[in-house]
Coordinates of C-alpha atoms and ligand atoms in Angstrom, one line a residue:
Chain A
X1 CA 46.0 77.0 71.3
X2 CA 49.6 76.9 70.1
X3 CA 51.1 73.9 68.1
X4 CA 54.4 72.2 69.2
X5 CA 55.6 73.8 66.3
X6 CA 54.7 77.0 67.5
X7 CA 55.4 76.4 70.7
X8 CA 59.6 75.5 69.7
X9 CA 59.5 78.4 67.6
X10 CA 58.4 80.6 70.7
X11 CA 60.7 78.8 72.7
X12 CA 63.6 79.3 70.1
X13 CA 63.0 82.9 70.0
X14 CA 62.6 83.7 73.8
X15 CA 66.5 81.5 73.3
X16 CA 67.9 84.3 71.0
X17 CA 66.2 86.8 73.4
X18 CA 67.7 85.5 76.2
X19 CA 70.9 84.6 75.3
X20 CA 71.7 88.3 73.8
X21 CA 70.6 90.1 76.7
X22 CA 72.5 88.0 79.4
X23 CA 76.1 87.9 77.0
X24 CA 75.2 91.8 76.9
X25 CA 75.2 92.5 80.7
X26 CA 78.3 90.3 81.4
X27 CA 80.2 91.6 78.5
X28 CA 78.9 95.2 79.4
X29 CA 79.9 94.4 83.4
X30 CA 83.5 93.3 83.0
X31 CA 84.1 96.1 80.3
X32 CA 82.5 98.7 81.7
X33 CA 84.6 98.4 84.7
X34 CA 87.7 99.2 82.6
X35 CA 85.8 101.6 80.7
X36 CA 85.2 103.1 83.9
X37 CA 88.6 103.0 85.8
X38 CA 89.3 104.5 82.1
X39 CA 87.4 108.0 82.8
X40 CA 88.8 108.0 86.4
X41 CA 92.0 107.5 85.1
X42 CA 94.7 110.5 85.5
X43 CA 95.8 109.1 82.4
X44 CA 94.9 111.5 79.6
X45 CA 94.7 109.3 76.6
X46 CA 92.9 106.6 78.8
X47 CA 90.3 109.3 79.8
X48 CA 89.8 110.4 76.7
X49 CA 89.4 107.1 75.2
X50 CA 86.9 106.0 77.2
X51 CA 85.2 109.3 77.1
X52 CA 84.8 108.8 73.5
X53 CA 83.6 105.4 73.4
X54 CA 80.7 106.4 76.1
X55 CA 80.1 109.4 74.0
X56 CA 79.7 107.8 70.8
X57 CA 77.5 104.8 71.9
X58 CA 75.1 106.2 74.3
X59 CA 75.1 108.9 71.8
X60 CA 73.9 106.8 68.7
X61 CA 70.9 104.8 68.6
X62 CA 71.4 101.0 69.3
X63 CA 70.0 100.4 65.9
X64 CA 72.6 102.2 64.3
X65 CA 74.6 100.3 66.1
X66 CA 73.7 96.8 65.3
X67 CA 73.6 97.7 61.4
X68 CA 77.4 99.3 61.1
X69 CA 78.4 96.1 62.3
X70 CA 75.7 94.2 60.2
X71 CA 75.8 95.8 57.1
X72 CA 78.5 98.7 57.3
X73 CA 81.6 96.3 58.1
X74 CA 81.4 93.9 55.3
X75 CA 80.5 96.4 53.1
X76 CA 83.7 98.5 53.9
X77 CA 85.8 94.9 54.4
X78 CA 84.4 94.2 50.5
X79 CA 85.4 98.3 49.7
X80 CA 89.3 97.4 51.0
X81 CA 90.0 93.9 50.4
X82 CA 87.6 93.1 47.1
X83 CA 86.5 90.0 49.5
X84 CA 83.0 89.5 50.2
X85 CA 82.1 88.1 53.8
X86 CA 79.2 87.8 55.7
X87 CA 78.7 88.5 59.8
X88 CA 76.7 85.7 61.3
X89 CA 73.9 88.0 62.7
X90 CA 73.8 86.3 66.1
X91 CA 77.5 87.4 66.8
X92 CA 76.4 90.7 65.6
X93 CA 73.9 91.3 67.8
X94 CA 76.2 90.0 70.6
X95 CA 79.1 92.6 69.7
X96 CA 76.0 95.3 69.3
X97 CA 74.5 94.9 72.4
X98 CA 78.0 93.8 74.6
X99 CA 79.5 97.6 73.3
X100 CA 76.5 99.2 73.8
X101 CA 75.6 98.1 77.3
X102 CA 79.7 98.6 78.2
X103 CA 79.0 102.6 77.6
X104 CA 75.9 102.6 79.7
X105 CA 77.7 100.0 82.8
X106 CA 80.7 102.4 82.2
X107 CA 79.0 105.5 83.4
X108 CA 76.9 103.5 86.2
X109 CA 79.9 101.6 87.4
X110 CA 81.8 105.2 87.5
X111 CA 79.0 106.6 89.6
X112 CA 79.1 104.4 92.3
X113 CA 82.6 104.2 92.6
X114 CA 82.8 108.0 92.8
X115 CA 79.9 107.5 95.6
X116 CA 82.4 105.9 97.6
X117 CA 84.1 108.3 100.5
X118 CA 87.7 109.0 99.4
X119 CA 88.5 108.5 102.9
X120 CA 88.7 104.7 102.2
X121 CA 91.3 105.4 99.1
X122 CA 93.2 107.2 101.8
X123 CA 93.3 104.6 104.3
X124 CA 94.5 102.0 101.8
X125 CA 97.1 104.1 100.4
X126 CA 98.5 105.0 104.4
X127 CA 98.2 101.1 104.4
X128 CA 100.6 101.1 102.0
X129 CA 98.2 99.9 99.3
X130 CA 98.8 100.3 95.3
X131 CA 96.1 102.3 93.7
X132 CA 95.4 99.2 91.8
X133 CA 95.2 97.0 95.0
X134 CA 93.3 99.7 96.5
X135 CA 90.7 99.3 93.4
X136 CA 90.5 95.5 93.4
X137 CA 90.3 95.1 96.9
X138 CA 88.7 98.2 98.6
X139 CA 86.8 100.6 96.5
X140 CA 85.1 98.4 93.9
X141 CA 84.2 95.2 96.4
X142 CA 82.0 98.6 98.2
X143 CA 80.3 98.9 95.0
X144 CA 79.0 95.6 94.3
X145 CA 75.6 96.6 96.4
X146 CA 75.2 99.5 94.8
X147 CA 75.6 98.4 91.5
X148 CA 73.0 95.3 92.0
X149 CA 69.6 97.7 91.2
X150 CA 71.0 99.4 87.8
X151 CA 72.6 96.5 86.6
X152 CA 69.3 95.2 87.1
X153 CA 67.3 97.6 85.1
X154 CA 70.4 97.3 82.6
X155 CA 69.5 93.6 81.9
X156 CA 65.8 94.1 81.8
X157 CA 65.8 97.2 79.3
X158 CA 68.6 94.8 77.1
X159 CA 65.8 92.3 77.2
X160 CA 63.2 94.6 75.7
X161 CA 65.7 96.0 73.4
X162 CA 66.4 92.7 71.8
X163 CA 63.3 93.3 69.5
X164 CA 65.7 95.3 67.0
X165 CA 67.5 92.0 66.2
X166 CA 64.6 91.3 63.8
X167 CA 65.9 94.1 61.6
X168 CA 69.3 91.6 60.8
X169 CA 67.4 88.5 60.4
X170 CA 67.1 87.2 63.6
X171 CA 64.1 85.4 65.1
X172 CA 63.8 86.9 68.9
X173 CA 60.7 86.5 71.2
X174 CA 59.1 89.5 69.8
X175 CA 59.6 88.8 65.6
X176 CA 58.3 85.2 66.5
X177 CA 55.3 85.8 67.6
X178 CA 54.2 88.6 65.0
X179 CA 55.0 86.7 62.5
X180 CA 52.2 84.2 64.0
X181 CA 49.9 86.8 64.6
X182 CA 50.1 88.1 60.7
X183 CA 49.9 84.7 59.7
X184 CA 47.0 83.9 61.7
X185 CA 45.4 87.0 62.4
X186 CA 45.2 86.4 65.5
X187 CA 46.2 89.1 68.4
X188 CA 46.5 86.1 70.8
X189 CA 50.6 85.6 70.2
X190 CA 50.9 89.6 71.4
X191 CA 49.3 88.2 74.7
X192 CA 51.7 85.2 74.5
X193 CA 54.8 87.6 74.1
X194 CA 53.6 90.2 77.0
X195 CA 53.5 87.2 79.3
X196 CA 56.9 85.9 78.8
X197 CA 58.6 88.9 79.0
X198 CA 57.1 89.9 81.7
X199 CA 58.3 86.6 83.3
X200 CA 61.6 87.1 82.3
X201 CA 61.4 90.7 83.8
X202 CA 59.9 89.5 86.9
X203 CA 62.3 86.8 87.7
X204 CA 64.9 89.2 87.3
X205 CA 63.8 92.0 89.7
X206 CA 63.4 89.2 92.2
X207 CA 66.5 87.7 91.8
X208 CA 68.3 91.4 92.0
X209 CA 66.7 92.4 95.2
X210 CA 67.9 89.0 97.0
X211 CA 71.2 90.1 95.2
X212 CA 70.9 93.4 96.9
X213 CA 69.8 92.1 100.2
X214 CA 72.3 89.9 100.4
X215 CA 75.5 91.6 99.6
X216 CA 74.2 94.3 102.1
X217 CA 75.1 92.3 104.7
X218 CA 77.6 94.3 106.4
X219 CA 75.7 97.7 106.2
X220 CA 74.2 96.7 110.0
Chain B
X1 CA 117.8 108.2 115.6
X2 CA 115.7 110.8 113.6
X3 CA 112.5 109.1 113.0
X4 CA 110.8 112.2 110.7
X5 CA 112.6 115.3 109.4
X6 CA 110.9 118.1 107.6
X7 CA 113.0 120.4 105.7
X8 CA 111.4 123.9 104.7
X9 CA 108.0 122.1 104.0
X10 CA 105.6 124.1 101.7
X11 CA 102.4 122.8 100.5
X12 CA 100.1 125.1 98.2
X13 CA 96.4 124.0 96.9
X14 CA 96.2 126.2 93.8
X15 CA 97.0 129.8 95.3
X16 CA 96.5 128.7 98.3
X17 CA 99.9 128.1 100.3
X18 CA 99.1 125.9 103.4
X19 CA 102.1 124.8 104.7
X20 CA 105.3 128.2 104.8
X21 CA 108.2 126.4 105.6
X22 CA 107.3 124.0 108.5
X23 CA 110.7 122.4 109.9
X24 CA 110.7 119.6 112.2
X25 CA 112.6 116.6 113.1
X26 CA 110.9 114.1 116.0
X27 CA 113.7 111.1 116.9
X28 CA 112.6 107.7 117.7
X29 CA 110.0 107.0 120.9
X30 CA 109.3 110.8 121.3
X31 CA 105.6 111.6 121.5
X32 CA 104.8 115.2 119.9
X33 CA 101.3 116.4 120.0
X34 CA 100.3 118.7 117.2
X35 CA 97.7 121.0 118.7
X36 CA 96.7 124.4 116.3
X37 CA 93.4 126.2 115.1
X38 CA 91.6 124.4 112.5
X39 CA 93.2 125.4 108.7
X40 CA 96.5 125.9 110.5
X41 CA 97.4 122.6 108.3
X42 CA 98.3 120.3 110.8
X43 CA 96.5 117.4 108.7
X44 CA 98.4 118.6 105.8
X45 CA 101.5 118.5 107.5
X46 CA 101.1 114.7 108.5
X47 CA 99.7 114.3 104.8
X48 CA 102.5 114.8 102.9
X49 CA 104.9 112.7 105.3
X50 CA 102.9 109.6 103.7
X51 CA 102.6 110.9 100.4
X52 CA 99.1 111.4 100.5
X53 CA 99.9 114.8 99.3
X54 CA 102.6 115.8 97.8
X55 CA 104.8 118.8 99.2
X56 CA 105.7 121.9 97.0
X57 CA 108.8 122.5 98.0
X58 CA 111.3 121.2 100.9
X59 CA 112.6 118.1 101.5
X60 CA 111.1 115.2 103.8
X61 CA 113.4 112.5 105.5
X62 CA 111.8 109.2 107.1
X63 CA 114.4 107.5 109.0
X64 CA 117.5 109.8 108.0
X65 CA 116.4 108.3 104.6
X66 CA 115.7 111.0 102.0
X67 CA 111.6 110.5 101.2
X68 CA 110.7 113.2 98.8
X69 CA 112.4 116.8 97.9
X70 CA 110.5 118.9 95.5
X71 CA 111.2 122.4 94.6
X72 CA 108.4 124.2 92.9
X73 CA 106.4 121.5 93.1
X74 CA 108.6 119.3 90.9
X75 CA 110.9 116.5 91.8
X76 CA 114.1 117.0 92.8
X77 CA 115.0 113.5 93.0
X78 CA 114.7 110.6 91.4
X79 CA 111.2 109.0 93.6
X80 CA 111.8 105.5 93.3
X81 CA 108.0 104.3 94.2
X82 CA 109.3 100.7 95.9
X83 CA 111.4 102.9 98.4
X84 CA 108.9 105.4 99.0
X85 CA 106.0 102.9 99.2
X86 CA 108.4 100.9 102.0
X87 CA 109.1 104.4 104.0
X88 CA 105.2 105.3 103.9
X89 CA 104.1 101.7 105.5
X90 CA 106.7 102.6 108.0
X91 CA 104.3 105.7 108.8
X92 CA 101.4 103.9 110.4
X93 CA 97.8 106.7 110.3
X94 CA 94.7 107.0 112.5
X95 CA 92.0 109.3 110.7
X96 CA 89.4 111.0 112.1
X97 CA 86.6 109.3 110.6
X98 CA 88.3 105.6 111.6
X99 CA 87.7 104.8 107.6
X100 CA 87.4 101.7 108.6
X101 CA 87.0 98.7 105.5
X102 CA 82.7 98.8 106.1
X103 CA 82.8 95.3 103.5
X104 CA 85.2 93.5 105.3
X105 CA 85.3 91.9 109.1
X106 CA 87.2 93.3 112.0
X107 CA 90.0 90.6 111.8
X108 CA 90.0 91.4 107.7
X109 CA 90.5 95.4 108.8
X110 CA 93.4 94.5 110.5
X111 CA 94.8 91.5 108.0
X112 CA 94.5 93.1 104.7
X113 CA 97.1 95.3 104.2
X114 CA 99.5 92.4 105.3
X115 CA 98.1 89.9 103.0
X116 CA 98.1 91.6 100.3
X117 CA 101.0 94.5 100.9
X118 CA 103.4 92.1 102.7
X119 CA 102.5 89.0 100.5
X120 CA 102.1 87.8 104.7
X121 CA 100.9 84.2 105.1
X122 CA 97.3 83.8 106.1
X123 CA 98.0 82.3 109.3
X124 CA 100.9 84.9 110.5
X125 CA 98.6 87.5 109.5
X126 CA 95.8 86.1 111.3
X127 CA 98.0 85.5 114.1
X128 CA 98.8 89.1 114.6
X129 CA 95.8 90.3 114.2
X130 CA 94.1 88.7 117.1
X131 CA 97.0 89.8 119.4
X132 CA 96.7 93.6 118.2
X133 CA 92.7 93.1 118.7
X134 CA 93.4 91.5 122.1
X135 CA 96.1 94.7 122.6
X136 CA 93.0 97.5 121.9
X137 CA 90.6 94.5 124.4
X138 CA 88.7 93.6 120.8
X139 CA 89.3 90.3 120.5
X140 CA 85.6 88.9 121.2
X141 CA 84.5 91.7 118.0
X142 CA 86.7 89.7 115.2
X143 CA 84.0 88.7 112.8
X144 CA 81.8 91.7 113.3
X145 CA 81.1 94.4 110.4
X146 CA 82.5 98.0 111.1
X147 CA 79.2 99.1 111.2
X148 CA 78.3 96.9 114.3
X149 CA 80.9 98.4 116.7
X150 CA 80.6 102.0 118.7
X151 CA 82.9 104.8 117.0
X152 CA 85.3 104.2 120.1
X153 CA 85.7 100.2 119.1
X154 CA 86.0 101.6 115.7
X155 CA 89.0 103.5 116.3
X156 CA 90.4 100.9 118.0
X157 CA 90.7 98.5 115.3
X158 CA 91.6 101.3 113.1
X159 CA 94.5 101.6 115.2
X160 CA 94.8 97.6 114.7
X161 CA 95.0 97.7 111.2
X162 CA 97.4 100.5 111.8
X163 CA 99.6 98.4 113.7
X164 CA 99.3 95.1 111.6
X165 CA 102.0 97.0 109.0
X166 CA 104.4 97.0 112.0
X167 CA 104.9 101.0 111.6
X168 CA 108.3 102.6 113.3
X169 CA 106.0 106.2 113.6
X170 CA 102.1 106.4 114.0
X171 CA 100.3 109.1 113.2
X172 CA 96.9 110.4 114.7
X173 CA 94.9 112.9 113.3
X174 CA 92.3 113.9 115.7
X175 CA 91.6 110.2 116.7
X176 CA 89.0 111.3 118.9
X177 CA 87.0 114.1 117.3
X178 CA 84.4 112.4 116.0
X179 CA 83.7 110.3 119.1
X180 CA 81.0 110.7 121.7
X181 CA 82.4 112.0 124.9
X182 CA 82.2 109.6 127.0
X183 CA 84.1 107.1 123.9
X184 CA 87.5 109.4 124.2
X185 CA 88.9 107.7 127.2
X186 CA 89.2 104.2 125.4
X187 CA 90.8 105.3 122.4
X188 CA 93.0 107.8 124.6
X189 CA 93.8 104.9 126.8
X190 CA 94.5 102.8 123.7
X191 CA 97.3 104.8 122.5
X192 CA 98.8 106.1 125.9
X193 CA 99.7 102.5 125.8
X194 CA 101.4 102.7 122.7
X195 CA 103.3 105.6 123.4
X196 CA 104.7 103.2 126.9
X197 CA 105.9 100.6 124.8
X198 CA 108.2 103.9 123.2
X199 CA 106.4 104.1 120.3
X200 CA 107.2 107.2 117.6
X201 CA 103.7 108.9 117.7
X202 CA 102.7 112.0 116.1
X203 CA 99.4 112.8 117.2
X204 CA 97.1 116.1 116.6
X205 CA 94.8 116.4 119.3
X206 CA 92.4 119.2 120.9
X207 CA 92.8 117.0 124.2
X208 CA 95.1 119.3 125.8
X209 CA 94.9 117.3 129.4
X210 CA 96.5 114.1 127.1
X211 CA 98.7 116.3 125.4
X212 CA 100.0 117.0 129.0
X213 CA 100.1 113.6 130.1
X214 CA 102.0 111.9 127.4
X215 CA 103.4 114.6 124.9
X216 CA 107.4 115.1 125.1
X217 CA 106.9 117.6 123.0
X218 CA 104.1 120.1 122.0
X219 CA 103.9 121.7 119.0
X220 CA 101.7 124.6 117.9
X221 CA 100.8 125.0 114.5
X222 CA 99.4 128.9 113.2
X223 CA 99.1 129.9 109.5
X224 CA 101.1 127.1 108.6
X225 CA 104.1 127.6 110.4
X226 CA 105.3 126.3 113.9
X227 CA 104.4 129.2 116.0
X228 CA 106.1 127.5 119.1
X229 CA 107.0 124.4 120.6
X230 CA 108.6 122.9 123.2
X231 CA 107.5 120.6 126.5
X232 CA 103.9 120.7 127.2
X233 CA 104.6 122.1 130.5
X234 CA 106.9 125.1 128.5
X235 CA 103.9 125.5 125.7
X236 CA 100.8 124.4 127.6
X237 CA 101.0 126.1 130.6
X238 CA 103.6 129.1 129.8
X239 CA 103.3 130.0 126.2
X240 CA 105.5 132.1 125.4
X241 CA 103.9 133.3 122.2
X242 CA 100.9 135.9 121.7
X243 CA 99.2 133.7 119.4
X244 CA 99.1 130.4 121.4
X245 CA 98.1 132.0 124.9
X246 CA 94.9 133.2 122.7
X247 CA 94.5 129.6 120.8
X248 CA 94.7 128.1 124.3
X249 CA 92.5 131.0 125.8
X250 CA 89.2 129.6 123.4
X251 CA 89.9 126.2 124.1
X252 CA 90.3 125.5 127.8
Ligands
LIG301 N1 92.9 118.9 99.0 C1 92.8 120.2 99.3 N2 92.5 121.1 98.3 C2 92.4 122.4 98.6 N3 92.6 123.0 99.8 C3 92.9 122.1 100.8 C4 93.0 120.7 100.6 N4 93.3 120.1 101.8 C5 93.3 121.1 102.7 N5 93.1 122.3 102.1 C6 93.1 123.6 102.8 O1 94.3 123.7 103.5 C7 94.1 124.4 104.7 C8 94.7 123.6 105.9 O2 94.0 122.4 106.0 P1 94.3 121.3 107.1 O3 93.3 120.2 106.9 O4 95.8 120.9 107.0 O5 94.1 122.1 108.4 P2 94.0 121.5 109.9 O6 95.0 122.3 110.7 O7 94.2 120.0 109.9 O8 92.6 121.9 110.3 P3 91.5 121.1 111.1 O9 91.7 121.4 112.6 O10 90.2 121.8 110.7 O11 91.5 119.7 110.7 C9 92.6 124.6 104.9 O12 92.4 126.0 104.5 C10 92.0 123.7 103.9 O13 90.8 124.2 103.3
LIG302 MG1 92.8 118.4 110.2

């Protein structure tokens, strides 16, 4: 069985686990919206903008990711400025994962509100409705439901992806209980790590479909 | 007064020119039915009175006020958006497919635009809304979802929300061709109560036996021009033109 000691350091890791994945989704949520109205945007530079920025991080590896901010940044901040500094690897995982998952929410957020009928931006406009009241008020409120089931899977593939934090020094879920198992030998901690992510997992497919079902309300 | 005035109206998508000079001018409580194969651009027409397109060339006047002139599909004048957003609430529209609000309530349909347009108070707004939903006999639907009500009840409260901007002109484009048949008569009945109370309507319609009844005018639209027009007994019964006899012809 585990000691407490053990059992803290699990705990601490499914923490750092945790906590990245769920600052990742919100971050990733509220940005991807603009990164979304971005691409929609008439505006050319804001389209392109935000065309670039989903190109370049869905079209990188998350690991590469997390180390130019890691080890790149200080490196080139050392290069400039002849200062050394170091990133606290927690708030680089955060600004890793929250750019990362903004590119992915961007294009998911974009979808759905292109899946909306462009009859309803008409009938706001006749209203007499700015394109931005028609946004905040209309066509994104319509989205919400449709947006509930990827932002799910979002959050539970950050959750798995958190495992790369080990390669910047961070105890997640994952590094913890390896580093029991090589210690002990054991296999036993895998088993421990299967189960709480899949609880974690689990909790969060159930609380998306009530999510779902709930702001579906109006749909008959 | 001159409630809408279309001045050598073109509209072109691309290469394709919709609209070839459409003039008109309708003055305040006349009721002119649009009526016109389908492509003619009748919907186009009432479009670009709202800005929902722009024109390509002509000038458009909402209430003798100068709206939008464009030449080659540039400005010609200087489009200041607070007047032209305060012309185009003036222009109240009725769609086809009601696009009604599905997320919000009945009594939200109709209060939104106010609220959050017209800065309105809550109350007011409120206020006004269950009189126009009492006006179209919805009242007892307020808190329902869109999706609850028949197409006909639909249309109804789109016509609500319509009204809740106060408009001076209301438009209707097809209002009743996506309903079931036996759904036309309340909407119909709906806005032949409007047009008593001497509102500005602009309506396109295939219901040529409404057209009759309420129209002061009757317009027929071909190739995007106005083939003919004139009362609906002059272009209804006795057109006068080749090309409307044959529209009306397929039909009736
Ligand atoms: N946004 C657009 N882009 C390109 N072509 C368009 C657009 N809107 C309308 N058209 C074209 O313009 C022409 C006139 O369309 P419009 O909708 O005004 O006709 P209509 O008289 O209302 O016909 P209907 O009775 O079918 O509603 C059609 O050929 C249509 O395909
Ligand atoms: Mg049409």
């Amino acid at each position: 069985m585990l000691t407490e000691i053990q059992l803290w350091a699990i705990f601490n890791g499914t923490i750092v686990t945790l906590q990245i994945a769920i600052v990742a989704i919100v971050f990733g949520a509220v940005f991807g919206v603009v990164v979304a109205l971005g691409r929609l945007s008439k505006n050319k530079v804001a389209n392109a903008l935000s065309w670039f920025y989903i190109w370049f991080f869905r079209g990188t590896p998350l690991l590469l990711q997390l180390f130019m901010i890691f080890y790149a940044i200080p490196i080139i901040y050392l290069d400039a400025t002849g200062i050394t500094f170091e990133i606290n690897p927690m708030i680089a995982a955060f600004v890793a994962f929250s750019l990362n998952a903004t590119a992915y929410l961007a294009e998911i957020i974009r979808a759905a509100i292109e899946s909306i009928d462009g009859g309803q931006m008409e009938a706001a406009k006749a209203l007499g409705m700015s394109y931005r009241q028609a946004m905040t008020k209309i066509i994104i409120p319509q989205t919400y439901k449709r947006l509930v089931a990827p932002l799910g899977n979002e959050l539970i593939m950050l959750l798995k992806d958190t495992s790369l934090v080990s390669t910047i020094a961070l105890f997640d879920l994952l590094r913890t209980t390896k580093t029991m198992a090589s210690a002990t030998g054991s296999w036993i901690y895998y088993i421990y790590a299967a189960a709480i992510y899949l609880f974690l997992t689990t909790i969060i497919q159930v609380v998306f479909d009530k999510m779902e079902k709930k702001l579906g309300i109006y749909e008959r | 007064m001159s409630m809408v005035k279309l001045v050598n109206v073109r509209k072109s998508f691309g290469d394709l020119e919709v609209l070839k000079g459409v003039n008109l001018e309708v003055q305040q409580g006349e009721v002119v039915c649009i009526i016109g194969a389908s492509g003619s651009g009748k919907s186009t027409m009432l479009r670009c009175l709202n800005h929902l397109e722009r024109i390509s060339d002509g000038e458009i006047y909402i209430e003798d006020v100068l709206s939008d002139k464009r030449a080659n599909n540039k400005d010609q004048i200087k489009i200041d958006p607070v007047t032209v957003q305060s012309l185009c609430t003036d222009l109240g529209m009725v769609f086809q497919n009601f696009n009604l609000f599905p997320h919000l309530t009945v009594l939200d349909n109709v209060t939104i635009a106010p609220l959050i347009v017209k800065k309105e108070d809550k109350k007011v707004a409120e206020t006004r809304a269950l009189d126009l939903l009492s006006m179209v006999g919805l009242s007892q639907k307020k808190d329902e979802y869109p999706s609850r009500l028949s197409g006909g009840q639909q249309q109804r409260v789109a016509i609500a929300r319509a009204l809740a901007m106060d408009p001076k002109i209301m438009m209707f484009d097809e209002p009743t061709s996506a309903l079931d048949p036996e759904l036309v008569g309340e909407v119909l009945a709906t806005m032949r109560q409007l047009a008593e109370k001497g509102m500005t309507m602009l309506i396109v319609t295939h219901e040529i036996g409404f057209a009759r009844e309420v129209a002061d005018r009757v317009i027929f639209m071909d190739g995007g021009v106005i083939c003919e027009e004139g009362t609906p007994e002059e272009v209804l019964l006795n057109p006068k033109e080749e090309r409307t006899k044959s529209f009306l012809n397929k039909i009736l």
